[in-house]
Each structure stands twice: as structure tokens, then as C-alpha cells.
CSV table of N, CA and C in Angstrom, one decimal:
chain,number,residue,atom,x,y,z
A,137,MET,N,14.6,9.0,-12.7
A,137,MET,CA,14.2,7.6,-12.2
A,137,MET,C,13.9,6.8,-13.5
A,138,ARG,N,14.6,5.7,-13.6
A,138,ARG,CA,14.3,4.8,-14.7
A,138,ARG,C,13.4,3.6,-14.3
A,139,VAL,N,12.6,3.2,-15.2
A,139,VAL,CA,11.8,2.0,-15.0
A,139,VAL,C,12.5,0.9,-15.7
A,140,THR,N,12.7,-0.2,-15.0
A,140,THR,CA,13.4,-1.3,-15.5
A,140,THR,C,12.5,-2.2,-16.3
A,141,ILE,N,13.1,-3.1,-17.2
A,141,ILE,CA,12.3,-4.0,-17.9
A,141,ILE,C,11.6,-5.0,-17.0
A,142,GLY,N,12.2,-5.4,-15.9
A,142,GLY,CA,11.6,-6.3,-15.0
A,142,GLY,C,10.4,-5.7,-14.3
A,143,ALA,N,10.4,-4.4,-14.0
A,143,ALA,CA,9.3,-3.8,-13.4
A,143,ALA,C,8.1,-3.7,-14.4
A,144,ILE,N,8.4,-3.4,-15.7
A,144,ILE,CA,7.4,-3.3,-16.7
A,144,ILE,C,6.8,-4.7,-16.9
A,145,ILE,N,7.6,-5.8,-16.9
A,145,ILE,CA,7.0,-7.1,-17.0
A,145,ILE,C,6.1,-7.5,-15.8
A,146,ARG,N,6.6,-7.2,-14.6
A,146,ARG,CA,5.8,-7.5,-13.4
A,146,ARG,C,4.5,-6.7,-13.4
A,147,LEU,N,4.5,-5.4,-13.7
A,147,LEU,CA,3.3,-4.6,-13.8
A,147,LEU,C,2.3,-5.1,-14.9
A,148,THR,N,2.9,-5.5,-16.0
A,148,THR,CA,2.0,-6.0,-17.1
A,148,THR,C,1.4,-7.3,-16.7
A,149,LEU,N,2.1,-8.2,-16.0
A,149,LEU,CA,1.5,-9.5,-15.6
A,149,LEU,C,0.5,-9.2,-14.5
A,150,LEU,N,0.7,-8.3,-13.6
A,150,LEU,CA,-0.3,-7.9,-12.6
A,150,LEU,C,-1.6,-7.4,-13.3
A,151,PHE,N,-1.4,-6.5,-14.2
A,151,PHE,CA,-2.6,-5.9,-14.9
A,151,PHE,C,-3.3,-7.0,-15.6
A,152,LEU,N,-2.6,-7.9,-16.4
A,152,LEU,CA,-3.3,-9.0,-17.1
A,152,LEU,C,-4.0,-9.9,-16.2
A,153,SER,N,-3.4,-10.3,-15.0
A,153,SER,CA,-4.1,-11.2,-14.1
A,153,SER,C,-5.3,-10.5,-13.5
A,154,MET,N,-5.3,-9.2,-13.2
A,154,MET,CA,-6.5,-8.5,-12.7
A,154,MET,C,-7.5,-8.5,-13.8
A,155,LEU,N,-7.2,-8.2,-15.0
A,155,LEU,CA,-8.1,-8.2,-16.1
A,155,LEU,C,-8.8,-9.6,-16.3
A,156,ALA,N,-8.0,-10.6,-16.2
A,156,ALA,CA,-8.5,-12.0,-16.4
A,156,ALA,C,-9.5,-12.3,-15.2
A,157,PHE,N,-9.1,-11.9,-14.0
A,157,PHE,CA,-10.0,-12.1,-12.9
A,157,PHE,C,-11.3,-11.4,-13.1
A,158,ALA,N,-11.3,-10.1,-13.6
A,158,ALA,CA,-12.5,-9.4,-13.8
A,158,ALA,C,-13.4,-10.0,-14.9
A,159,VAL,N,-12.7,-10.5,-15.9
A,159,VAL,CA,-13.5,-11.2,-17.0
A,159,VAL,C,-14.1,-12.5,-16.4
A,160,TRP,N,-13.4,-13.2,-15.6
A,160,TRP,CA,-13.9,-14.5,-15.0
A,160,TRP,C,-15.1,-14.1,-14.1
A,161,LEU,N,-15.0,-13.1,-13.3
A,161,LEU,CA,-16.2,-12.7,-12.5
A,161,LEU,C,-17.4,-12.4,-13.3
A,162,LYS,N,-17.2,-11.7,-14.4
A,162,LYS,CA,-18.3,-11.3,-15.3
A,162,LYS,C,-18.9,-12.5,-16.0
A,163,GLN,N,-18.1,-13.4,-16.5
A,163,GLN,CA,-18.5,-14.6,-17.2
A,163,GLN,C,-19.2,-15.6,-16.3
A,164,SER,N,-18.7,-15.7,-15.1
A,164,SER,CA,-19.3,-16.7,-14.2
A,164,SER,C,-20.6,-16.3,-13.5
A,165,GLY,N,-20.9,-15.0,-13.7
A,165,GLY,CA,-22.1,-14.5,-13.0
A,165,GLY,C,-21.9,-14.3,-11.5
A,166,ALA,N,-20.6,-14.5,-11.1
A,166,ALA,CA,-20.3,-14.3,-9.7
A,166,ALA,C,-20.5,-12.9,-9.2
A,167,ILE,N,-20.4,-12.0,-10.1
A,167,ILE,CA,-20.5,-10.6,-9.7
A,167,ILE,C,-21.8,-10.2,-9.1
A,168,GLU,N,-22.8,-11.0,-9.5
A,168,GLU,CA,-24.2,-10.7,-8.9
A,168,GLU,C,-24.4,-11.4,-7.6
A,169,ASN,N,-23.5,-12.2,-7.2
A,169,ASN,CA,-23.6,-12.9,-5.9
A,169,ASN,C,-23.0,-12.0,-4.8
A,170,ALA,N,-23.9,-11.5,-4.0
A,170,ALA,CA,-23.6,-10.5,-2.9
A,170,ALA,C,-22.6,-11.1,-1.9
A,171,GLN,N,-22.9,-12.4,-1.6
A,171,GLN,CA,-22.0,-13.0,-0.6
A,171,GLN,C,-20.6,-13.2,-1.1
A,172,LEU,N,-20.4,-13.5,-2.4
A,172,LEU,CA,-19.1,-13.6,-3.0
A,172,LEU,C,-18.4,-12.3,-2.9
A,173,LEU,N,-19.1,-11.2,-3.3
A,173,LEU,CA,-18.5,-9.9,-3.3
A,173,LEU,C,-18.1,-9.5,-1.9
A,174,GLU,N,-18.9,-9.8,-0.9
A,174,GLU,CA,-18.6,-9.5,0.5
A,174,GLU,C,-17.3,-10.3,0.9
A,175,THR,N,-17.2,-11.5,0.5
A,175,THR,CA,-16.0,-12.3,0.8
A,175,THR,C,-14.8,-11.7,0.1
A,176,LEU,N,-14.9,-11.3,-1.1
A,176,LEU,CA,-13.8,-10.7,-1.9
A,176,LEU,C,-13.4,-9.4,-1.2
A,177,TYR,N,-14.4,-8.6,-0.7
A,177,TYR,CA,-14.1,-7.4,0.0
A,177,TYR,C,-13.3,-7.6,1.3
A,178,ARG,N,-13.7,-8.6,2.1
A,178,ARG,CA,-13.1,-8.9,3.3
A,178,ARG,C,-11.7,-9.5,3.1
A,179,GLN,N,-11.6,-10.5,2.2
A,179,GLN,CA,-10.3,-11.1,1.9
A,179,GLN,C,-9.3,-10.1,1.3
A,180,GLY,N,-9.9,-9.3,0.4
A,180,GLY,CA,-9.0,-8.2,-0.2
A,180,GLY,C,-8.4,-7.3,0.8
A,181,ASN,N,-9.2,-6.9,1.8
A,181,ASN,CA,-8.7,-6.0,2.8
A,181,ASN,C,-7.6,-6.7,3.7
A,182,TYR,N,-7.8,-8.0,3.9
A,182,TYR,CA,-6.8,-8.7,4.7
A,182,TYR,C,-5.5,-8.9,3.9
A,183,ILE,N,-5.7,-9.1,2.6
A,183,ILE,CA,-4.5,-9.2,1.7
A,183,ILE,C,-3.8,-7.8,1.7
A,184,GLU,N,-4.5,-6.8,1.6
A,184,GLU,CA,-3.9,-5.4,1.6
A,184,GLU,C,-3.2,-5.2,2.9
A,185,ALA,N,-3.8,-5.6,4.0
A,185,ALA,CA,-3.1,-5.4,5.3
A,185,ALA,C,-1.8,-6.2,5.3
A,186,VAL,N,-1.7,-7.4,4.8
A,186,VAL,CA,-0.5,-8.1,4.7
A,186,VAL,C,0.5,-7.4,3.8
A,187,LEU,N,0.0,-6.9,2.7
A,187,LEU,CA,0.9,-6.2,1.7
A,187,LEU,C,1.6,-5.0,2.4
A,188,TRP,N,0.7,-4.2,3.0
A,188,TRP,CA,1.3,-3.0,3.7
A,188,TRP,C,2.3,-3.4,4.8
A,189,THR,N,2.0,-4.4,5.5
A,189,THR,CA,2.9,-4.9,6.6
A,189,THR,C,4.2,-5.4,6.0
A,190,LEU,N,4.1,-6.1,4.8
A,190,LEU,CA,5.4,-6.5,4.2
A,190,LEU,C,6.2,-5.3,3.7
A,191,PHE,N,5.5,-4.2,3.2
A,191,PHE,CA,6.3,-3.0,2.9
A,191,PHE,C,6.9,-2.4,4.2
A,192,ALA,N,6.2,-2.4,5.3
A,192,ALA,CA,6.7,-1.9,6.5
A,192,ALA,C,7.9,-2.7,7.0
A,193,ILE,N,7.9,-4.0,6.9
A,193,ILE,CA,9.0,-4.8,7.2
A,193,ILE,C,10.2,-4.5,6.3
A,194,ALA,N,10.0,-4.4,5.0
A,194,ALA,CA,11.0,-4.1,4.1
A,194,ALA,C,11.7,-2.7,4.4
A,195,PHE,N,10.9,-1.7,4.7
A,195,PHE,CA,11.5,-0.4,5.1
A,195,PHE,C,12.2,-0.5,6.4
A,196,LEU,N,11.7,-1.3,7.3
A,196,LEU,CA,12.4,-1.4,8.6
A,196,LEU,C,13.8,-2.1,8.4
A,197,VAL,N,13.8,-3.2,7.7
A,197,VAL,CA,15.0,-3.9,7.4
A,197,VAL,C,16.0,-3.0,6.7
A,198,TYR,N,15.5,-2.3,5.7
A,198,TYR,CA,16.4,-1.4,4.9
A,198,TYR,C,16.9,-0.3,5.7
A,199,SER,N,16.2,0.1,6.7
A,199,SER,CA,16.6,1.3,7.6
A,199,SER,C,17.9,1.0,8.3
A,200,TYR,N,18.2,-0.3,8.6
A,200,TYR,CA,19.4,-0.6,9.3
A,200,TYR,C,20.6,-0.7,8.4
A,201,LYS,N,20.3,-0.6,7.1
A,201,LYS,CA,21.4,-0.6,6.1
A,201,LYS,C,21.8,0.8,5.6
A,202,ARG,N,21.0,1.8,6.1
A,202,ARG,CA,21.2,3.1,5.7
A,202,ARG,C,22.5,3.7,6.4
A,203,PRO,N,23.2,4.6,5.7
A,203,PRO,CA,24.5,5.1,6.3
A,203,PRO,C,24.3,6.1,7.4
A,204,SER,N,23.3,6.9,7.3
A,204,SER,CA,23.1,8.0,8.3
A,204,SER,C,21.9,7.7,9.3
A,205,VAL,N,22.0,8.3,10.4
A,205,VAL,CA,20.9,8.1,11.4
A,205,VAL,C,19.7,8.7,10.9
A,206,ILE,N,19.8,9.9,10.2
A,206,ILE,CA,18.6,10.6,9.7
A,206,ILE,C,17.9,9.7,8.7
A,207,ALA,N,18.7,9.1,7.8
A,207,ALA,CA,18.1,8.2,6.8
A,207,ALA,C,17.4,7.0,7.5
A,208,GLN,N,18.1,6.5,8.5
A,208,GLN,CA,17.5,5.3,9.2
A,208,GLN,C,16.2,5.7,9.8
A,209,ARG,N,16.1,6.9,10.5
A,209,ARG,CA,14.9,7.3,11.1
A,209,ARG,C,13.8,7.5,10.1
A,210,LYS,N,14.1,8.1,9.0
A,210,LYS,CA,13.1,8.3,7.9
A,210,LYS,C,12.5,7.0,7.5
A,211,ASN,N,13.4,6.0,7.3
A,211,ASN,CA,12.9,4.7,6.8
A,211,ASN,C,12.0,4.0,7.9
A,212,GLN,N,12.4,4.2,9.2
A,212,GLN,CA,11.7,3.6,10.3
A,212,GLN,C,10.3,4.3,10.4
A,213,PHE,N,10.3,5.6,10.2
A,213,PHE,CA,9.0,6.3,10.2
A,213,PHE,C,8.1,5.8,9.1
A,214,THR,N,8.7,5.7,7.9
A,214,THR,CA,7.9,5.2,6.8
A,214,THR,C,7.4,3.8,7.1
A,215,ALA,N,8.2,3.0,7.7
A,215,ALA,CA,7.7,1.6,8.1
A,215,ALA,C,6.5,1.7,9.0
A,216,LEU,N,6.6,2.6,10.0
A,216,LEU,CA,5.5,2.7,10.9
A,216,LEU,C,4.2,3.1,10.2
A,217,VAL,N,4.3,4.1,9.3
A,217,VAL,CA,3.1,4.5,8.6
A,217,VAL,C,2.5,3.4,7.7
A,218,PHE,N,3.4,2.6,7.1
A,218,PHE,CA,2.9,1.5,6.3
A,218,PHE,C,2.2,0.5,7.2
A,219,PHE,N,2.8,0.2,8.4
A,219,PHE,CA,2.1,-0.7,9.3
A,219,PHE,C,0.8,-0.2,9.8
A,220,LEU,N,0.7,1.1,10.1
A,220,LEU,CA,-0.6,1.7,10.6
A,220,LEU,C,-1.6,1.7,9.4
A,221,PHE,N,-1.2,1.9,8.2
A,221,PHE,CA,-2.1,1.8,7.1
A,221,PHE,C,-2.6,0.4,6.9
A,222,GLY,N,-1.8,-0.6,7.1
A,222,GLY,CA,-2.2,-2.0,7.0
A,222,GLY,C,-3.2,-2.3,8.1
A,223,LEU,N,-2.9,-1.8,9.3
A,223,LEU,CA,-3.8,-2.0,10.4
A,223,LEU,C,-5.2,-1.4,10.2
A,224,SER,N,-5.2,-0.3,9.5
A,224,SER,CA,-6.5,0.4,9.2
A,224,SER,C,-7.3,-0.5,8.3
A,225,ASP,N,-6.7,-1.3,7.5
A,225,ASP,CA,-7.5,-2.2,6.6
A,225,ASP,C,-8.2,-3.3,7.4
A,226,VAL,N,-7.5,-3.8,8.5
A,226,VAL,CA,-8.1,-4.8,9.4
A,226,VAL,C,-9.3,-4.1,10.1
A,227,VAL,N,-9.1,-2.9,10.5
A,227,VAL,CA,-10.3,-2.2,11.2
A,227,VAL,C,-11.4,-2.0,10.2
A,228,GLU,N,-11.0,-1.7,9.0
A,228,GLU,CA,-12.1,-1.5,7.9
A,228,GLU,C,-12.9,-2.7,7.7
A,229,VAL,N,-12.4,-3.9,7.8
A,229,VAL,CA,-13.2,-5.1,7.6
A,229,VAL,C,-14.2,-5.2,8.8
A,230,GLN,N,-13.7,-4.8,10.0
A,230,GLN,CA,-14.6,-4.9,11.2
A,230,GLN,C,-15.7,-3.9,11.1
A,231,THR,N,-15.5,-2.7,10.5
A,231,THR,CA,-16.5,-1.6,10.5
A,231,THR,C,-17.4,-1.6,9.3
A,232,GLY,N,-16.9,-2.3,8.2
A,232,GLY,CA,-17.7,-2.4,7.0
A,232,GLY,C,-17.4,-1.3,6.0
A,233,GLY,N,-16.5,-0.4,6.2
A,233,GLY,CA,-16.2,0.6,5.2
A,233,GLY,C,-15.1,1.5,5.6
A,234,TRP,N,-14.4,2.1,4.7
A,234,TRP,CA,-13.3,3.0,5.0
A,234,TRP,C,-13.7,4.3,5.4
A,235,TRP,N,-15.0,4.7,5.2
A,235,TRP,CA,-15.5,6.0,5.6
A,235,TRP,C,-16.2,6.0,6.9
A,236,LYS,N,-16.5,4.8,7.4
A,236,LYS,CA,-17.2,4.8,8.7
A,236,LYS,C,-16.5,3.9,9.7
A,237,PRO,N,-16.3,4.3,10.9
A,237,PRO,CA,-16.7,5.6,11.5
A,237,PRO,C,-15.8,6.7,10.9
A,238,TRP,N,-16.1,7.9,11.3
A,238,TRP,CA,-15.4,9.1,10.7
A,238,TRP,C,-13.9,9.0,11.0
A,239,TRP,N,-13.5,8.5,12.2
A,239,TRP,CA,-12.1,8.5,12.6
A,239,TRP,C,-11.3,7.6,11.7
A,240,LEU,N,-11.9,6.5,11.2
A,240,LEU,CA,-11.2,5.6,10.3
A,240,LEU,C,-10.8,6.3,9.0
A,241,PHE,N,-11.8,7.1,8.5
A,241,PHE,CA,-11.5,7.9,7.3
A,241,PHE,C,-10.3,8.8,7.6
A,242,LEU,N,-10.3,9.5,8.7
A,242,LEU,CA,-9.2,10.4,9.0
A,242,LEU,C,-7.9,9.6,9.2
A,243,TRP,N,-8.0,8.4,9.8
A,243,TRP,CA,-6.8,7.6,10.0
A,243,TRP,C,-6.2,7.2,8.6
A,244,LYS,N,-7.0,6.7,7.7
A,244,LYS,CA,-6.6,6.3,6.4
A,244,LYS,C,-6.0,7.5,5.6
A,245,ALA,N,-6.8,8.6,5.7
A,245,ALA,CA,-6.3,9.9,4.9
A,245,ALA,C,-5.0,10.4,5.5
A,246,SER,N,-4.8,10.3,6.8
A,246,SER,CA,-3.6,10.8,7.4
A,246,SER,C,-2.4,9.9,6.9
A,247,CYS,N,-2.6,8.6,6.8
A,247,CYS,CA,-1.6,7.7,6.3
A,247,CYS,C,-1.2,8.0,4.9
A,248,VAL,N,-2.3,8.1,4.1
A,248,VAL,CA,-2.0,8.4,2.6
A,248,VAL,C,-1.2,9.7,2.5
A,249,ILE,N,-1.7,10.8,3.2
A,249,ILE,CA,-1.0,12.1,3.1
A,249,ILE,C,0.5,12.0,3.6
A,250,THR,N,0.7,11.2,4.6
A,250,THR,CA,2.0,11.1,5.2
A,250,THR,C,2.9,10.3,4.2
A,251,LEU,N,2.3,9.2,3.6
A,251,LEU,CA,3.1,8.5,2.6
A,251,LEU,C,3.5,9.3,1.4
A,252,ILE,N,2.6,10.2,1.0
A,252,ILE,CA,2.9,11.1,-0.1
A,252,ILE,C,4.0,12.0,0.3
A,253,ALA,N,3.9,12.5,1.5
A,253,ALA,CA,5.0,13.4,2.0
A,253,ALA,C,6.3,12.7,2.1
A,254,CYS,N,6.3,11.4,2.5
A,254,CYS,CA,7.5,10.6,2.6
A,254,CYS,C,8.1,10.4,1.2
A,255,PHE,N,7.3,10.1,0.2
A,255,PHE,CA,7.7,10.0,-1.2
A,255,PHE,C,8.3,11.3,-1.7
A,256,GLY,N,7.6,12.4,-1.4
A,256,GLY,CA,8.1,13.7,-1.8
A,256,GLY,C,9.5,14.0,-1.2
A,257,ASP,N,9.7,13.6,0.1
A,257,ASP,CA,11.0,13.8,0.7
A,257,ASP,C,12.1,12.9,0.0
A,258,TYR,N,11.7,11.7,-0.3
A,258,TYR,CA,12.6,10.8,-1.0
A,258,TYR,C,13.0,11.4,-2.4
A,259,TRP,N,12.0,11.9,-3.1
A,259,TRP,CA,12.2,12.4,-4.4
A,259,TRP,C,13.1,13.7,-4.4
A,260,ARG,N,12.9,14.5,-3.4
A,260,ARG,CA,13.7,15.7,-3.3
A,260,ARG,C,15.2,15.4,-2.9
A,261,ASN,N,15.4,14.3,-2.2
A,261,ASN,CA,16.8,14.0,-1.8
A,261,ASN,C,17.5,13.0,-2.7
A,262,LEU,N,16.9,12.7,-3.8
A,262,LEU,CA,17.6,11.8,-4.8
A,262,LEU,C,18.8,12.5,-5.3
A,263,PRO,N,19.9,11.8,-5.4
A,263,PRO,CA,21.1,12.5,-6.0
A,263,PRO,C,20.9,12.8,-7.5
A,264,SER,N,21.2,14.0,-7.8
A,264,SER,CA,21.0,14.3,-9.3
A,264,SER,C,22.2,13.8,-10.1
A,265,LYS,N,22.0,13.8,-11.4
A,265,LYS,CA,23.1,13.4,-12.3
A,265,LYS,C,24.3,14.3,-12.2
A,266,HIS,N,24.1,15.6,-11.8
A,266,HIS,CA,25.1,16.6,-11.7
A,266,HIS,C,26.0,16.4,-10.4
A,267,ASP,N,25.5,15.6,-9.5
A,267,ASP,CA,26.2,15.4,-8.2
A,267,ASP,C,27.4,14.4,-8.4
A,268,SER,N,27.3,13.6,-9.4
A,268,SER,CA,28.4,12.6,-9.5
A,268,SER,C,29.5,13.0,-10.4
């Protein structure tokens, strides 16, 4: 698996923007403001939910471009897991934490473990250089 220059640039820009945001929080004294932190927590979870839902949509759209039914089903299953993971972030905002109630923690952990398994399946089925 190769990392492209574009990916490196995007990740670097993301890291620098996160660093700048952290420095701004520290310099402005906003980090001591509990209400601001609560707002950041809530908004951050909603942003995460949207992000995971966008991943779900991308996997769903890509599934219809896959040549085999098995590959289509795998992508649709991955889309479902990403959607459920995003939905768990919305529930997290309502409950106040990812660890409470206990079933929310299990929900999130199940999604993470399943996504790791999906990635493992993808990695195992990558065509090797010797196949071509």
C-alpha cells in the first residue's frame, strides 16, 4: 500500500489545523470555560456522526461499482457499520458519555471491532504484486 503525496499533504494540513486550534484554545483561556468545552464536545460528536455517515454513503455508492456480489455485500455491510457508529455518536451526546450507559459502550466497541475486522478482510484480499 502506497501513501500518495496528496494524502500526506491533506494529513499534514489536518494536523496543523488541529494544532493551531489547540494553541488558540490555550491562548484565549477558552479551555477553562466549561460551557465552551461542553459545546465543543457536543458539536464534535455531531460532526463525527456526519463524518461516519459520509463514509457510510461512500461505501454504499462504491458497493454498486464492485464487480462481484460478495464484494458488493462486504461494502454494504461496512456502510451499515459506519452508519451505526455515527448514530452512536448522536446517542453519546444525549447520554453524556461513550461509556454510559453500559450498552452504548458495547455498541461503540462492537462497531470498532467490526470495522477492524472489515479492514483486515480488505487487507487480506488485496491483490499482491505477484498476482499481476
